[in-house]
Coordinates of C-alpha atoms and ligand atoms in Angstrom, one line a residue:
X373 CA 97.7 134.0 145.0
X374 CA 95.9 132.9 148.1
X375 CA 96.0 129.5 149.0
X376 CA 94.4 127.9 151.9
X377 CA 94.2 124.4 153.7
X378 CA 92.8 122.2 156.3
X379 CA 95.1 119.6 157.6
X380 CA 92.8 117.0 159.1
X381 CA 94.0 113.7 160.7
X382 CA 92.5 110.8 159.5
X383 CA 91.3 109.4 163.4
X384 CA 87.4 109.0 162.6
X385 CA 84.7 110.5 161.5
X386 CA 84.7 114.3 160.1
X387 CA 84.6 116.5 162.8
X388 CA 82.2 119.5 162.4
X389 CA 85.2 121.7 163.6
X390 CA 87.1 120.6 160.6
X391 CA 83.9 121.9 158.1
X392 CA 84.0 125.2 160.6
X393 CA 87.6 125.6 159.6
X394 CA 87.2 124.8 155.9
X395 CA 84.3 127.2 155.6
X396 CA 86.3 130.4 156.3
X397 CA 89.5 128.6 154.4
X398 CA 86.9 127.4 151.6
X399 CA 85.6 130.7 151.5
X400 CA 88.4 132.8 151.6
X401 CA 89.9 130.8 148.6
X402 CA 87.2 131.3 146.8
X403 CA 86.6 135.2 147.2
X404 CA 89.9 135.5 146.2
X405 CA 90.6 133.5 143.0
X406 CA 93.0 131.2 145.2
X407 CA 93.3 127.8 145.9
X408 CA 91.7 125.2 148.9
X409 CA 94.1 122.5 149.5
X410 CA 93.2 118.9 151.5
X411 CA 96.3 118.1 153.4
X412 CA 96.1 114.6 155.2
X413 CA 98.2 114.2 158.3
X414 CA 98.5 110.8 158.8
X415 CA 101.7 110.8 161.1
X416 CA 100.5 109.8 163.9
X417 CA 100.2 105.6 163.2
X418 CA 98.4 104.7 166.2
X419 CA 95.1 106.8 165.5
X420 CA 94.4 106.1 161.6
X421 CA 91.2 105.1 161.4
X422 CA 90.4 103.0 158.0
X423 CA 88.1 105.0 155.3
X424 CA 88.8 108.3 157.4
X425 CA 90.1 109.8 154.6
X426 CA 88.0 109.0 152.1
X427 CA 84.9 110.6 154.7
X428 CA 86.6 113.7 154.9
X429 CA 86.2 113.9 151.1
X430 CA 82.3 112.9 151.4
X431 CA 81.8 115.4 153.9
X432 CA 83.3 118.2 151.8
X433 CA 81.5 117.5 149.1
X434 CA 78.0 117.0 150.6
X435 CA 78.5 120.8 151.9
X436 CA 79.7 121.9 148.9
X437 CA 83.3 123.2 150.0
X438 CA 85.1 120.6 147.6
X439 CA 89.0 121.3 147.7
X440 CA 90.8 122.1 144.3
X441 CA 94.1 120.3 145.6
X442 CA 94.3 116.6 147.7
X443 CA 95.3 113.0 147.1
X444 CA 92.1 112.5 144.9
X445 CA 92.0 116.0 142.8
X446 CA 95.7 115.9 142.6
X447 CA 97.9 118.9 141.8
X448 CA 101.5 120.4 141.0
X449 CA 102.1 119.6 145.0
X450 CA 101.7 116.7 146.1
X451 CA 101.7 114.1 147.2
X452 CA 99.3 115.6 149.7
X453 CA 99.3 112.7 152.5
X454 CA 102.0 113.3 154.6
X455 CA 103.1 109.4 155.5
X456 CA 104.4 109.6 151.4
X457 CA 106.6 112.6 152.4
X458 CA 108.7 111.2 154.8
X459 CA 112.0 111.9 152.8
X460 CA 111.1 115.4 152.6
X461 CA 111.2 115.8 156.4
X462 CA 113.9 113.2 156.8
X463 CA 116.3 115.9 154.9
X464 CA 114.5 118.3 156.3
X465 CA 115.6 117.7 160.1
X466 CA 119.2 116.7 158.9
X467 CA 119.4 120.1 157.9
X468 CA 118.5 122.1 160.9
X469 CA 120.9 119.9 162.6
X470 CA 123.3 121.0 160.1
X471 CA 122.9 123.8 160.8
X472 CA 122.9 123.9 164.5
X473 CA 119.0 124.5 165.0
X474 CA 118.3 120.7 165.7
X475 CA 120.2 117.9 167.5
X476 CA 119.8 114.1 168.3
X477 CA 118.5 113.3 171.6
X478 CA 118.9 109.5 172.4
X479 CA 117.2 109.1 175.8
X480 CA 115.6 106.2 176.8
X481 CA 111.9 106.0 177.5
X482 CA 112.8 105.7 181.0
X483 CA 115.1 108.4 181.5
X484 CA 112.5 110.4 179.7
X485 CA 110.0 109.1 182.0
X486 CA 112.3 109.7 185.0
X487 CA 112.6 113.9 183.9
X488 CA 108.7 114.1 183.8
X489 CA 108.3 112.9 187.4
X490 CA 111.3 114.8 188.8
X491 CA 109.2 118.2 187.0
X492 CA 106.4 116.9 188.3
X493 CA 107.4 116.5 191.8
X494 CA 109.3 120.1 191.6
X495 CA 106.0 121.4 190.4
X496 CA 107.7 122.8 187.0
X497 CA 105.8 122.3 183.4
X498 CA 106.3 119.1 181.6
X499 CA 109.7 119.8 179.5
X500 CA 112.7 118.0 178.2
X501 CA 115.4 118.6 180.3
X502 CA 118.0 119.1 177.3
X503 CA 120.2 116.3 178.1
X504 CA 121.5 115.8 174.7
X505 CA 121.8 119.0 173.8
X506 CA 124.8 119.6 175.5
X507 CA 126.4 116.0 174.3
X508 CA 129.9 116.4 172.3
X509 CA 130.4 115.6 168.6
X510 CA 131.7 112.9 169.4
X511 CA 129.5 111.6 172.1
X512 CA 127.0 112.0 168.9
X513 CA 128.8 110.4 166.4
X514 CA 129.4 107.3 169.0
X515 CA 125.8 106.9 169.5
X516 CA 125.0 107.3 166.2
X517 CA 127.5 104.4 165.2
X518 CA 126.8 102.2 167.9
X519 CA 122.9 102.7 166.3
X520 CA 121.0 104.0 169.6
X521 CA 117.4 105.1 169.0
X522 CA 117.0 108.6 168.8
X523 CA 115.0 111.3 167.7
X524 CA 115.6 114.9 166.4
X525 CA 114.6 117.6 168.7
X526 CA 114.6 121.0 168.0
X527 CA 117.0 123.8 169.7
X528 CA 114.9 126.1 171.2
X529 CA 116.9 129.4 172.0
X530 CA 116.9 130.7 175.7
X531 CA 116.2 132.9 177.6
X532 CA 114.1 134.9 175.0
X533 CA 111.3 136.0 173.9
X534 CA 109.2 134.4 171.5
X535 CA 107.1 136.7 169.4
X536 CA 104.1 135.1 167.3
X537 CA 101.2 136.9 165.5
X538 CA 97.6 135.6 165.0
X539 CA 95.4 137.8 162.7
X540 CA 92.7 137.5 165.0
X541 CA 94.0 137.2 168.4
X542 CA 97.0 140.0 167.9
X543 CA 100.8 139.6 168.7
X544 CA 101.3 137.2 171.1
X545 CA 104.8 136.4 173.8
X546 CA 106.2 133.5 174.7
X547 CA 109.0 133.0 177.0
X548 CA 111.5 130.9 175.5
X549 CA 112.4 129.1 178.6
X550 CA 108.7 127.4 178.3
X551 CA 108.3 126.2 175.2
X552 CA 109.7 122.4 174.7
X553 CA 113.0 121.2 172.2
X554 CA 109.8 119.7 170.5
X555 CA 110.8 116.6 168.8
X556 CA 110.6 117.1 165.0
X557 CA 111.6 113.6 163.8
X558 CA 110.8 110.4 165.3
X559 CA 113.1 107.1 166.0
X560 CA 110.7 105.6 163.3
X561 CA 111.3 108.3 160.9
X562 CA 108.1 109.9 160.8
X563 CA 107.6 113.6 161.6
X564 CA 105.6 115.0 164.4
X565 CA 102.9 117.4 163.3
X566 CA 105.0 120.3 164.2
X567 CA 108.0 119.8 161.7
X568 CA 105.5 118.3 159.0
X569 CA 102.9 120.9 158.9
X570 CA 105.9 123.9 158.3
X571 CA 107.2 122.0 156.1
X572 CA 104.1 121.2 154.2
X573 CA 102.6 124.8 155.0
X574 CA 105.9 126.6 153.4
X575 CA 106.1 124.1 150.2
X576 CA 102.7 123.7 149.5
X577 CA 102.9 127.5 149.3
X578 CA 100.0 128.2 151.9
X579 CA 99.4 131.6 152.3
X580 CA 96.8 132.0 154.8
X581 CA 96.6 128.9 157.8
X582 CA 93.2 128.5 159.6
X583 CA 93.3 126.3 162.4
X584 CA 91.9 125.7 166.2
X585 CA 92.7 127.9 169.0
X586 CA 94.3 124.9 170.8
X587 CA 97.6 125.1 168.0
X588 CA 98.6 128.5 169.4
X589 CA 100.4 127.1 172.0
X590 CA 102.2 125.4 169.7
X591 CA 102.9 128.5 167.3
X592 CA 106.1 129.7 168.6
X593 CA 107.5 126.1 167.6
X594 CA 106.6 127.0 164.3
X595 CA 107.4 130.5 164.0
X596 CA 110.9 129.1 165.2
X597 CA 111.0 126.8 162.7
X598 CA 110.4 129.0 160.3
X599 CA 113.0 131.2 161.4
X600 CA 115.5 128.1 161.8
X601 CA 114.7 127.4 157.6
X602 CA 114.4 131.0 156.7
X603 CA 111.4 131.0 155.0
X604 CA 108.4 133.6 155.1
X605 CA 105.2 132.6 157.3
X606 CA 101.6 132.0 156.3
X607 CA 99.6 134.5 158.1
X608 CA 97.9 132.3 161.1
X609 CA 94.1 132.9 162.4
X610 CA 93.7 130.3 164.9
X611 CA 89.3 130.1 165.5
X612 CA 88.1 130.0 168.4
X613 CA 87.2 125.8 169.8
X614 CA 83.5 125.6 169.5
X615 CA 81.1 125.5 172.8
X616 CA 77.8 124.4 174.1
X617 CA 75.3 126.9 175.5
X618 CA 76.8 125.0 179.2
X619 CA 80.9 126.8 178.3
X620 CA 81.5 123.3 177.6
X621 CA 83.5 122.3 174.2
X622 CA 81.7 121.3 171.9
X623 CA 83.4 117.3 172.4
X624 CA 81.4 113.6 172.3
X625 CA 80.7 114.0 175.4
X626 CA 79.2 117.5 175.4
X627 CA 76.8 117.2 171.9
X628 CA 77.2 116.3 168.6
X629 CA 80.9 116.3 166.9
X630 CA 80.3 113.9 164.0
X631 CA 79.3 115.1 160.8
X632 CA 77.5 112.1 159.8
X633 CA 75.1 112.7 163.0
X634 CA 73.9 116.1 161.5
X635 CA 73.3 114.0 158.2
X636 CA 71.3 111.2 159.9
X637 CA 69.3 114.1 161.6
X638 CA 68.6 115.9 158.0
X639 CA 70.4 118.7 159.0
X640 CA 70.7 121.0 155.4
X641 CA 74.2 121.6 154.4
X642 CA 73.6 125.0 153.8
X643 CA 72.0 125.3 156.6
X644 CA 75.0 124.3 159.3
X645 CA 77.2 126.7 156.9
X646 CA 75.3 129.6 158.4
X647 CA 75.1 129.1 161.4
X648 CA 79.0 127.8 161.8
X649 CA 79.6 130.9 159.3
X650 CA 78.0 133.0 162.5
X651 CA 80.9 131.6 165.3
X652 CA 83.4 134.0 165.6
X653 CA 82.3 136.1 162.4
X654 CA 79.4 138.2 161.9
X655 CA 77.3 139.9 158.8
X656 CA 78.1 143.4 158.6
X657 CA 74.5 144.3 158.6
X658 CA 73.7 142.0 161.4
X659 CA 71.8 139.3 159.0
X660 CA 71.3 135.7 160.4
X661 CA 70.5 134.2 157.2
X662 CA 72.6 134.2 154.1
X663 CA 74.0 132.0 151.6
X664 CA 77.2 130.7 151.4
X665 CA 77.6 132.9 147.9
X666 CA 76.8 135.8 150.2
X667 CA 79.1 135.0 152.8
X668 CA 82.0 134.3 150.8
X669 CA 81.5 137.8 148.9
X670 CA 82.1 139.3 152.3
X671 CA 84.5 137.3 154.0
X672 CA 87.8 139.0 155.5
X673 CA 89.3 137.0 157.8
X674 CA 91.3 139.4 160.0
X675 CA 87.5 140.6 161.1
X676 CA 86.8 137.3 162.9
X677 CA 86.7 137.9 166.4
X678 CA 88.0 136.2 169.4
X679 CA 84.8 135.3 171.1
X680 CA 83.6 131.4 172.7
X681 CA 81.6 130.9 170.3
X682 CA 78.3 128.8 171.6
X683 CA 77.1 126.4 169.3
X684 CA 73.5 125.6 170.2
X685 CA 71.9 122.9 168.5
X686 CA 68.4 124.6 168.8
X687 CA 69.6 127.6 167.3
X688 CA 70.8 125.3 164.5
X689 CA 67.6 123.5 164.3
X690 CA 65.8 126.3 164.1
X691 CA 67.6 127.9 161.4
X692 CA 67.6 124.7 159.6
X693 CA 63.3 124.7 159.9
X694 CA 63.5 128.4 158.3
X695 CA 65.8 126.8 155.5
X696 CA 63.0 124.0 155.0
X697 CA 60.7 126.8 155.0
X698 CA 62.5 129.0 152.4
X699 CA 64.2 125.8 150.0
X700 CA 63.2 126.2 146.3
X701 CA 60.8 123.4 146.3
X702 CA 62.7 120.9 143.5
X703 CA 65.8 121.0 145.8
X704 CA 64.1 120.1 149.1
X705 CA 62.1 117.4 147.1
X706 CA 65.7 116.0 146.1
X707 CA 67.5 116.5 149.3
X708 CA 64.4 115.0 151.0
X709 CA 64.0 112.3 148.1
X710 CA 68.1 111.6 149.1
X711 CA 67.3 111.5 153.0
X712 CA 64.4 109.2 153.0
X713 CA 65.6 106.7 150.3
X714 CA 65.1 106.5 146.8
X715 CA 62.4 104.0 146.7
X716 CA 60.1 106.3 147.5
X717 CA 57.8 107.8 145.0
X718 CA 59.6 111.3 144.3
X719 CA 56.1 113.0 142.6
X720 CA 54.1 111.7 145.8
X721 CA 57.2 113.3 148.1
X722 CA 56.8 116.6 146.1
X723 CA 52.9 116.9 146.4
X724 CA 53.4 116.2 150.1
X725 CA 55.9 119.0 150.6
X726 CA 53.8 122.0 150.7
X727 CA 51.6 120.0 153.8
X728 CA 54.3 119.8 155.9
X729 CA 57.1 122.4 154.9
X730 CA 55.7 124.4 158.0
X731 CA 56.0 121.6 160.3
X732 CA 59.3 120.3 159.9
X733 CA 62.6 121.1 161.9
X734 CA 64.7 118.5 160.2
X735 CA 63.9 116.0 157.2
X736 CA 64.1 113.4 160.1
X737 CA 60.4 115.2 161.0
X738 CA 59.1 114.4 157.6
X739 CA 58.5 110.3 157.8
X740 CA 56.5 110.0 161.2
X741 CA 54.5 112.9 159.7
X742 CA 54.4 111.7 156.5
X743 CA 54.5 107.6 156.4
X744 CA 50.3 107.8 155.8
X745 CA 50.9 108.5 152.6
X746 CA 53.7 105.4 151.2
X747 CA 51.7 103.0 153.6
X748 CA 48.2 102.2 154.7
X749 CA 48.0 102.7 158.8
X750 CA 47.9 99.0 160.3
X751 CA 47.4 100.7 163.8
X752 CA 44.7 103.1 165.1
X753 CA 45.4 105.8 167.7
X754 CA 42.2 106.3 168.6
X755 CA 39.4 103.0 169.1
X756 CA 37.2 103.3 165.5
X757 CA 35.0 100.4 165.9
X758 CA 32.0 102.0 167.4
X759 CA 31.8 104.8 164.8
X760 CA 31.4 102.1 161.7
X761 CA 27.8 103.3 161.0
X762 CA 29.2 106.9 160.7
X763 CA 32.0 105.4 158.5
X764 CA 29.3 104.0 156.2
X765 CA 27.8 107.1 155.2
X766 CA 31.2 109.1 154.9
X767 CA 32.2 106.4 152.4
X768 CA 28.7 106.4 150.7
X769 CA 29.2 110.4 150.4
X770 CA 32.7 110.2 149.1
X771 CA 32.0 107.7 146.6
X772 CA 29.8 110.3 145.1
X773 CA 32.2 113.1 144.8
X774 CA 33.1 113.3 141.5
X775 CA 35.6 116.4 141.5
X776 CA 38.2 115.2 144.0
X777 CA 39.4 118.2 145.5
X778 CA 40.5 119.3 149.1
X779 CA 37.3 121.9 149.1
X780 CA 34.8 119.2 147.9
X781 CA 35.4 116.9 149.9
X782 CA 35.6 119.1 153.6
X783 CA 32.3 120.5 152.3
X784 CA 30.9 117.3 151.5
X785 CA 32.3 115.9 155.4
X786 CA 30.7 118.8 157.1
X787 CA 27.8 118.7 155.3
X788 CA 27.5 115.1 157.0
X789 CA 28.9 115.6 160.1
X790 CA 26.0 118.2 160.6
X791 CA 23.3 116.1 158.9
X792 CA 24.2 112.9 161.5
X793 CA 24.8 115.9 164.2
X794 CA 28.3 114.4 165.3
X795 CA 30.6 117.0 166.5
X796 CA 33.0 118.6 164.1
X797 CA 35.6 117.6 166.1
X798 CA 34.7 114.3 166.5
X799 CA 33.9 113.9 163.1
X800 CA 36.6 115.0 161.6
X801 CA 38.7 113.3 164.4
X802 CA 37.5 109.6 163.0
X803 CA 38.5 110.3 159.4
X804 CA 41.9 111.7 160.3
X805 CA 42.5 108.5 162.1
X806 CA 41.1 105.8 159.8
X807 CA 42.9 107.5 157.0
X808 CA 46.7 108.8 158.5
X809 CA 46.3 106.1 161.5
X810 CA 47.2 109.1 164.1
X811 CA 45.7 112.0 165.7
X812 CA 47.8 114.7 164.5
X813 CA 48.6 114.9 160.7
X814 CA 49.2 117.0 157.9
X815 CA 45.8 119.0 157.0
X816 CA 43.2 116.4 156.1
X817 CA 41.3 117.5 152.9
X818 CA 44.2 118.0 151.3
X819 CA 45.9 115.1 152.4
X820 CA 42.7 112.9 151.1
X821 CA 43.4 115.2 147.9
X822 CA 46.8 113.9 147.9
X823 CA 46.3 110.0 148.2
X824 CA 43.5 109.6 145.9
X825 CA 39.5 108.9 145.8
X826 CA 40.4 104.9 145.7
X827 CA 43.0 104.7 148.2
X828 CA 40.6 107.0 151.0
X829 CA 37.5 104.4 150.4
X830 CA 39.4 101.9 150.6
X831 CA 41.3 103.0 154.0
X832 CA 37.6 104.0 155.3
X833 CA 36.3 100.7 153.7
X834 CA 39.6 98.6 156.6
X835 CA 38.2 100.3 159.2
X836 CA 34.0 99.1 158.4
X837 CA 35.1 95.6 157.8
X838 CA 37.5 95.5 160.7
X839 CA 35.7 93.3 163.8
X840 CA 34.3 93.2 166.2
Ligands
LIG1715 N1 96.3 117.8 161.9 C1 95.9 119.0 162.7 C2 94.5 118.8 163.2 O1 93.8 117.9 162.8 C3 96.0 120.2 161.8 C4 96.2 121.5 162.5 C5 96.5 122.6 161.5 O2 95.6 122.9 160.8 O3 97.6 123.0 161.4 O4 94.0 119.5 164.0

């Protein structure tokens, strides 16, 4: 049974790294009749960030990857926020200890702060100089009694080498002698993410762990661990950290990390699922487009590759335009309908579509084009009042269309436009103004089509009474 996670940390907003990640663990659930899992690590105090957790669900569900297991679907197990599993890693550590895989370390701050400089000065990696590994039982058991703070650390062997495996990267060494006695438990009882997520990994019985390039580093830790409790591993594929077209990770500084920015900007959830589907995995015929159904019917993990991939927002935007373009037209209407708010009139937002499908990058595109038609223009782009006599007759013509049509009435305009002898252009020009306000619009007939024979007089009839 294959049974994936992600593990995010409730410190703000969704990250669209986190949706990357659940897309291939999402997917790969799916294809295989498994189970997607929303683990919450909320260990570290300091960062927790209030209704985090309850965005991460929104997110998920607004791009359709909604989990089968978390805090809010439930499942056989839970609890799936880690700060209500303490007592599981509590015993957890007490038996690596036991066992001689784990030890107290009761150094001070200072001391601790003391090694890092002395490393630092002696140009050596930032490590844990072992102190308390080499303390006696007794020694222990005194400082335990006396009620010193302390924290478990792991006992990482020496002297060895550390073998780990990604799926996508290959087998990869570690010298033993530069990876950290990580601390597994700290002096206020909660776990650091390297104990907890083993822990939670091997009992939540994950069989497939998809996470960030920047964890490998920290996979022979957990291999360790895994060793030290004997269990059997999850297979890792670590993903590759997202970049901008610049090399630069994709970060708050360096674009756009925040989910709820690709919302604001009508960005189509299916949409950013194809393009993040194309970082570090490609279609096997070379396709740019597909749907997520698509994808998920071919997803194998071990064939993502180990390439930067460059995340470029104009690529995005570009493949979100053709999704505009291609959208069966009752679910743009909605997820427009959704995006603009829902006072306004859905049947006017679907006879509008059509007009301005072509035109549109983003549903953020669609108001400035669009707003003619919820609003009568209050502003001109273009000075009207000298034309008035010319608006006159267009009204007087217009009034006697009977069949109000796009065709009708661009015959009946250049009909007139050639009978005053005003320029096309110009002509035409004047009437887009008075009735969109602006100079560039959606195609005119059709728009006039749209907002009725009353509501074009009465928009040419604003701009004859207007002074001077
Ligand atoms: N809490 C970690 C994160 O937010 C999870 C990493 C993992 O998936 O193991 O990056």
């Amino acid at each position: 049974m294959v049974r994936t996670r992600i593990a995010p940390s409730p410190t703000g907003f969704p990250h669209i790294g986190t949706i990357y990640q659940a897309l291939f663990d999402y997917g790969y659930a799916k294809k295989n009749a498994g189970q997607f899992i929303v683990r919450i690590e909320d260990t570290d105090r300091l960062r927790l960030v209030a209704g985090a957790e309850e965005k991460i669900y929104q997110s998920l569900d607004w791009f359709g990857l909604t989990e089968d297991e978390s805090r809010r679907k439930g499942g056989d197990y839970g609890p799936y926020r880690q700060s209500e599993r303490l007592k599981i890693y509590q015993s957890r550590a007490l038996e690596l200890i036991k066992n001689g895989y784990a030890y107290y370390c009761f150094c001070s701050k200072e001391r601790l702060e003391e090694v890092r400089k002395r490393r630092a000065q002696e140009k050596k990696i930032p490590m844990y100089d072992k102190y308390c590994r080499a303390l006696s039982a007794e020694d222990v058991q005194e400082k335990l009694s006396s009620g010193l703070t302390r924290v478990v650390r792991m006992k990482v062997p020496e002297n060895t080498a550390i073998k780990v495996r990604d799926e996508i990267r290959g087998e990869i060494v570690f010298d033993s002698n530069t990876v950290d006695d990580q601390v597994l438990l700290k002096s206020d009882g909660f776990p650091t993410y390297h104990l907890a997520v083993v822990v939670d990994d091997h009992l939540m019985k994950i069989t497939h762990a998809v996470r960030g390039e920047e964890w490998i580093s920290s996979t022979p830790k957990h291999f360790l661990l895994y060793d030290f409790f004997g269990w059997e591993r999850p297979l890792f594929f670590h993903t590759s950290l997202l970049r901008n077209p610049d090399r630069y990770k994709l970060s708050k500084r360096h674009g756009h990390t925040n989910v709820a920015w690709y919302q604001e900007q009508g960005f189509l959830p299916e949409a950013i699922l194809n393009y993040l589907a194309l970082m570090g995995w490609s279609h096997p015929q070379g396709k740019e487009i597909f749907s997520k159904e698509e994808f998920i019917g071919l997803l194998e993990l071990k064939n993502m590759k180990a390439v930067a991939p460059v995340f470029d927002i104009h690529k995005l935007e570009w493949m979100n335009g053709e999704y505009i373009r291609n959208l069966e037209a009752g679910s743009l209407k909605s997820q427009l309908v959704r995006f603009i708010g829902k006072n306004y009139d859905e049947k006017l937002v679907e006879k509008t579509i059509p007009l301005v499908r072509e035109r549109m990058k983003k549903l953020v595109d669609y108001m400035p084009l669009c707003s003619f038609f919820f609003e009568t223009p209050t502003g001109y782009e273009i000075d009207l009042s000298a034309k008035k006599d010319i608006f006159v007759k267009m009204k007087e013509e217009l009034n006697k269309l009977n069949d109000w049509k796009a065709e009708p009435i661009g015959e009946a305009m250049l009909v007139l436009a050639k009978r005053l002898n005003v320029k096309n252009s110009e002509f035409f020009m004047s009437l887009r103004v008075a009735i969109t306000g602006k100079k560039i619009s959606p195609p005119l007939n059709e728009s006039m089509e749209i907002l009725g024979k009353k509501d074009c007089l009465t928009r040419i009839g604003r701009v004859i009474a207007a002074g001077p």
